[in-house]
GROMACS .gro file of C-alpha atoms in nm:
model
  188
    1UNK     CA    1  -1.202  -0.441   2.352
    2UNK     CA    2  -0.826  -0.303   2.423
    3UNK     CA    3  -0.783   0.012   2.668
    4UNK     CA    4  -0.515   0.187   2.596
    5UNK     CA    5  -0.329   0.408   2.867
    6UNK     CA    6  -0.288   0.803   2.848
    7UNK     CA    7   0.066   0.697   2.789
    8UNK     CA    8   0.001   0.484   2.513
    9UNK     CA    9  -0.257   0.689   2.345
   10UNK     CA   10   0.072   1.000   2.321
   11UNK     CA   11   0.308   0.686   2.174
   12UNK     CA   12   0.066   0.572   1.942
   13UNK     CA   13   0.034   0.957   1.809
   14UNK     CA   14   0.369   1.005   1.795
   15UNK     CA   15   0.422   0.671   1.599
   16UNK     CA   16   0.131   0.782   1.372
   17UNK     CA   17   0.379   1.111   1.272
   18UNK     CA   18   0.674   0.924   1.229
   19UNK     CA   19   0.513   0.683   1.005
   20UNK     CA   20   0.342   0.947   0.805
   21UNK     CA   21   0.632   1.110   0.706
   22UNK     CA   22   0.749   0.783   0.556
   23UNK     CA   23   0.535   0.720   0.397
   24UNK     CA   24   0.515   0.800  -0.010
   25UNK     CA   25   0.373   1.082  -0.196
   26UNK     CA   26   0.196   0.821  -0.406
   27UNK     CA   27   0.041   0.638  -0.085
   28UNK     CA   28  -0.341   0.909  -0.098
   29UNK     CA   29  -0.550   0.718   0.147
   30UNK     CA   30  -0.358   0.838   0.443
   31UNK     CA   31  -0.484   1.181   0.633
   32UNK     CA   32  -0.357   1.494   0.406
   33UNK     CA   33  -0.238   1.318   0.159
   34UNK     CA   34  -0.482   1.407  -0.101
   35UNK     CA   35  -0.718   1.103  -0.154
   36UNK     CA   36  -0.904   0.964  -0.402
   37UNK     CA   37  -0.968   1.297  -0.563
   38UNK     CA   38  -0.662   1.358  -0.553
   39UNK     CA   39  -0.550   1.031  -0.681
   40UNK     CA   40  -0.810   1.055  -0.988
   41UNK     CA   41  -0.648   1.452  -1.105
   42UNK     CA   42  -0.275   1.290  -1.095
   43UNK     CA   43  -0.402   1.040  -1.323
   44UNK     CA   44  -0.641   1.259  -1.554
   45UNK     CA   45  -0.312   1.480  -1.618
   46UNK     CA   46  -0.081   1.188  -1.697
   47UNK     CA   47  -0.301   0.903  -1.873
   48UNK     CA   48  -0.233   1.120  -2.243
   49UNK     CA   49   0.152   1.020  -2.198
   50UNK     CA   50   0.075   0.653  -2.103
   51UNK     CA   51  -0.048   0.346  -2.357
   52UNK     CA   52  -0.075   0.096  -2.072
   53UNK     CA   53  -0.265   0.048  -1.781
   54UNK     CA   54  -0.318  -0.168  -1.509
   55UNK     CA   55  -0.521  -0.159  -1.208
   56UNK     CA   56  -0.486  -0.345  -0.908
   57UNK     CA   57  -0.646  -0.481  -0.553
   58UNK     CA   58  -0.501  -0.703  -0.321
   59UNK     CA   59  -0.676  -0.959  -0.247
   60UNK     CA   60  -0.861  -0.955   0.109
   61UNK     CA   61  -0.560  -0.681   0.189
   62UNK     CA   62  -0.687  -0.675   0.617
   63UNK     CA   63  -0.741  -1.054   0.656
   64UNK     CA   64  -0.396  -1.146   0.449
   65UNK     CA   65  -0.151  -0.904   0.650
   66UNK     CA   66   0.122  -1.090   0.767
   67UNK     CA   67   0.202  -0.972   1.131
   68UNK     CA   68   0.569  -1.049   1.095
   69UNK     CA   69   0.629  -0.890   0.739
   70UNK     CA   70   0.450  -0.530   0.886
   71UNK     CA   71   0.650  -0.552   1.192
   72UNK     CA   72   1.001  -0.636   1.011
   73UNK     CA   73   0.846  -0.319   0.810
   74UNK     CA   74   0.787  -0.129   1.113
   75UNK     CA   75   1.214  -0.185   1.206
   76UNK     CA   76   1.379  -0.115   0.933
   77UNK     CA   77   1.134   0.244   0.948
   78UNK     CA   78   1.320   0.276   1.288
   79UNK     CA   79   0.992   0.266   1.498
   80UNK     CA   80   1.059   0.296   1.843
   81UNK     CA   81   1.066  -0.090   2.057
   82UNK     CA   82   0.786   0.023   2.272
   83UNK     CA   83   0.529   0.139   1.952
   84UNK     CA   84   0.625  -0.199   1.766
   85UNK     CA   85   0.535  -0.343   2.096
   86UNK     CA   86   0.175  -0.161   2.087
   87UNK     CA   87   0.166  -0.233   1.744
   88UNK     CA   88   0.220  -0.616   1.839
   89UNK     CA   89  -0.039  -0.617   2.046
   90UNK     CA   90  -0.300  -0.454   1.809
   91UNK     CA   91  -0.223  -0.710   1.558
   92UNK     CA   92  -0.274  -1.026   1.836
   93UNK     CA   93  -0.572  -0.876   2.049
   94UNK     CA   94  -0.818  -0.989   1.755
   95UNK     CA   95  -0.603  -1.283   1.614
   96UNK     CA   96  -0.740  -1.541   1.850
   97UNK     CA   97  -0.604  -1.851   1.706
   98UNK     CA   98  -0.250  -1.726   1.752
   99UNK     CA   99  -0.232  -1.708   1.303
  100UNK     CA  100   0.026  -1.429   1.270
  101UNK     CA  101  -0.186  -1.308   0.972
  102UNK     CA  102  -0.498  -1.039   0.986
  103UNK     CA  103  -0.556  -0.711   1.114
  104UNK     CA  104  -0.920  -0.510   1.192
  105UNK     CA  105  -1.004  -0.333   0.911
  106UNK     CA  106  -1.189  -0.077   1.132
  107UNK     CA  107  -0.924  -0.011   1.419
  108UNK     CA  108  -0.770   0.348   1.466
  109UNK     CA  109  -0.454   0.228   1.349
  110UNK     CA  110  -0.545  -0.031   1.066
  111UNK     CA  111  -0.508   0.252   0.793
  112UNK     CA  112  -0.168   0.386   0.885
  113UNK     CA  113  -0.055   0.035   0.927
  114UNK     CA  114  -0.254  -0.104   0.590
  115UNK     CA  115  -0.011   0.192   0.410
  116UNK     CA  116   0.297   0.079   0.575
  117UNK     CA  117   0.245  -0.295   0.452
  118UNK     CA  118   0.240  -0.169   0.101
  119UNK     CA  119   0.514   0.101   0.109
  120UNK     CA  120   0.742  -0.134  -0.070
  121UNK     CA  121   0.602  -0.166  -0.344
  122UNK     CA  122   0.512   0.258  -0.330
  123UNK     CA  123   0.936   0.249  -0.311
  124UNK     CA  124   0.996  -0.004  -0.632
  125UNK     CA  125   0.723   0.229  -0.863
  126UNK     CA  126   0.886   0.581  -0.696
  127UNK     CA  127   1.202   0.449  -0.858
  128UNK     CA  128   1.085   0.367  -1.191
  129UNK     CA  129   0.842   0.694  -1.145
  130UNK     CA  130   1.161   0.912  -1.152
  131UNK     CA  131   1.288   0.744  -1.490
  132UNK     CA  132   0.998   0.869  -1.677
  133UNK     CA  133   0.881   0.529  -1.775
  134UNK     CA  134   0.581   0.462  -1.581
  135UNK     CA  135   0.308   0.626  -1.315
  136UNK     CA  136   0.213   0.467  -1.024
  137UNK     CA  137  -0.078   0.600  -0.751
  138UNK     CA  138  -0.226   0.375  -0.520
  139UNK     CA  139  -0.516   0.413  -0.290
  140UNK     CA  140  -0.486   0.208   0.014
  141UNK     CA  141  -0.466  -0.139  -0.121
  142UNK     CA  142  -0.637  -0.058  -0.491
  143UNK     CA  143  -0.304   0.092  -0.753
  144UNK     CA  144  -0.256   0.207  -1.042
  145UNK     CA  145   0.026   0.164  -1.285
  146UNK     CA  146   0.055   0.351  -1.590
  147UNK     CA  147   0.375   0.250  -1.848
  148UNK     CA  148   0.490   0.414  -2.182
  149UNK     CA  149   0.605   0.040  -2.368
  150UNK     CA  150   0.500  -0.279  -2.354
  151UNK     CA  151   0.864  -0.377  -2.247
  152UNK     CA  152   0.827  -0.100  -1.963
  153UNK     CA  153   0.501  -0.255  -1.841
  154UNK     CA  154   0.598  -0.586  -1.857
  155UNK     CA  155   0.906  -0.522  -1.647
  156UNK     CA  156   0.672  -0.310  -1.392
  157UNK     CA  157   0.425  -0.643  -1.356
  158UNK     CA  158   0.721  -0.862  -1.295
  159UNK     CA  159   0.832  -0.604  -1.006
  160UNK     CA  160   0.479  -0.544  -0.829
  161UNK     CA  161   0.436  -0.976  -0.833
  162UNK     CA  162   0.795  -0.977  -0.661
  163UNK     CA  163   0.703  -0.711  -0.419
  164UNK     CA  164   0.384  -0.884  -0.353
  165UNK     CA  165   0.558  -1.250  -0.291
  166UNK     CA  166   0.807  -1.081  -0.043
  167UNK     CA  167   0.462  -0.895   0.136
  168UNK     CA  168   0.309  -1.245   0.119
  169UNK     CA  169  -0.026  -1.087  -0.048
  170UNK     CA  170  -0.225  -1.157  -0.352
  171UNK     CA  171  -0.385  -0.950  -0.600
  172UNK     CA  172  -0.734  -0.964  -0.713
  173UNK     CA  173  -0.694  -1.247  -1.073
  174UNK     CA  174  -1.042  -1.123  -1.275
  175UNK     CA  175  -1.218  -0.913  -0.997
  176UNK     CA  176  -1.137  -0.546  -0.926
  177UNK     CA  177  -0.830  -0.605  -1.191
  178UNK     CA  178  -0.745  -0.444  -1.563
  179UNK     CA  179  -0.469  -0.462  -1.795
  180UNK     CA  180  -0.490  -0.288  -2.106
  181UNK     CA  181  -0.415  -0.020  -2.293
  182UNK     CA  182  -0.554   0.332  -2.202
  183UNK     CA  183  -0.726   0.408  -2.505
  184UNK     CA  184  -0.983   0.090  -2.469
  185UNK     CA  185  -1.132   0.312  -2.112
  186UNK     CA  186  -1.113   0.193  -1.762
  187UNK     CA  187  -1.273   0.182  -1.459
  188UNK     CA  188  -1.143   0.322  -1.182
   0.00000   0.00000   0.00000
């Protein structure tokens, strides 16, 4: 069990602000950022101007998280040395064989730093999002992506399997995964 200091318990808040404000509107898992129910009234307004669908989960999201790729994340966000440093040492204290890869799924920080991992790919979609050609909500590491043509969609897939290579993470092949077109009905 890690101890942290007064010290780093005021770092680790601070970091936890910093982060949040860079992370994307379309991230809802994090604290005030709406949630699932907020997640399922974005998409009950917009499905009507979508025909495709797809719906996503990363495979074992926690136990695949590459310690390098978050902390190269955690830089280019301009995190301060000393929080990537606590940060560092969250990841290794349960990563006993010295892997690189895993996080606790339970820890105080693992759902800040579970959105941070994927706020990459929340950055590709926000780009297409502001063309008008698809939707995109994601809820920790379960998205959504909603496209207008099959062209569009197509194009979308290509980009989240390109983000996902460069994250070094998976997605779910049959399990927890759809792609269709809205009017056959989904599961969220």
């Amino acid at each position: 069990m890690a101890r942290w200091s007064a010290d780093d318990k005021r770092v680790l808040s601070q970091a936890q602000e910093t982060l949040s404000g860079e992370l994307s509107a379309y991230c809802t898992h994090v604290k005030h950022h709406g949630g699932v129910k907020k997640s399922l009234r974005l998409l009950t307004r917009v499905i009507p101007e979508f025909r495709y669908v797809a719906r996503f989960d990363v495979a074992r999201y926690y136990e695949s998280i590459d310690h390098d790729v978050l902390l190269g994340l955690l830089k280019e966000m301009q995190v301060s040395q000393y929080s990537q440093n606590i940060v560092q040492q969250y990841l290794a204290l349960p990563d006993r064989r010295n892997s690189g890869i895993g996080m606790i799924a339970g820890g105080s920080l693992s759902p800040l730093l579970g959105a941070v991992m994927l706020t990459p790919l929340d950055k590709a979609m926000e780009k297409e999002i502001r063309t008008g050609r698809l939707w995109y909500i994601r809820y920790m590491d379960d998205f959504v992506i909603l496209a207008k043509t099959r062209h569009q969609f197509r194009c979308a897939m290509k980009q989240v399997h390109g983000v996902m290579r460069q994250l070094k993470l998976t997605l779910h092949r049959k399990q927890k995964c759809f792609i269709g077109k809205t009017e056959t009905g989904f599961d969220f």
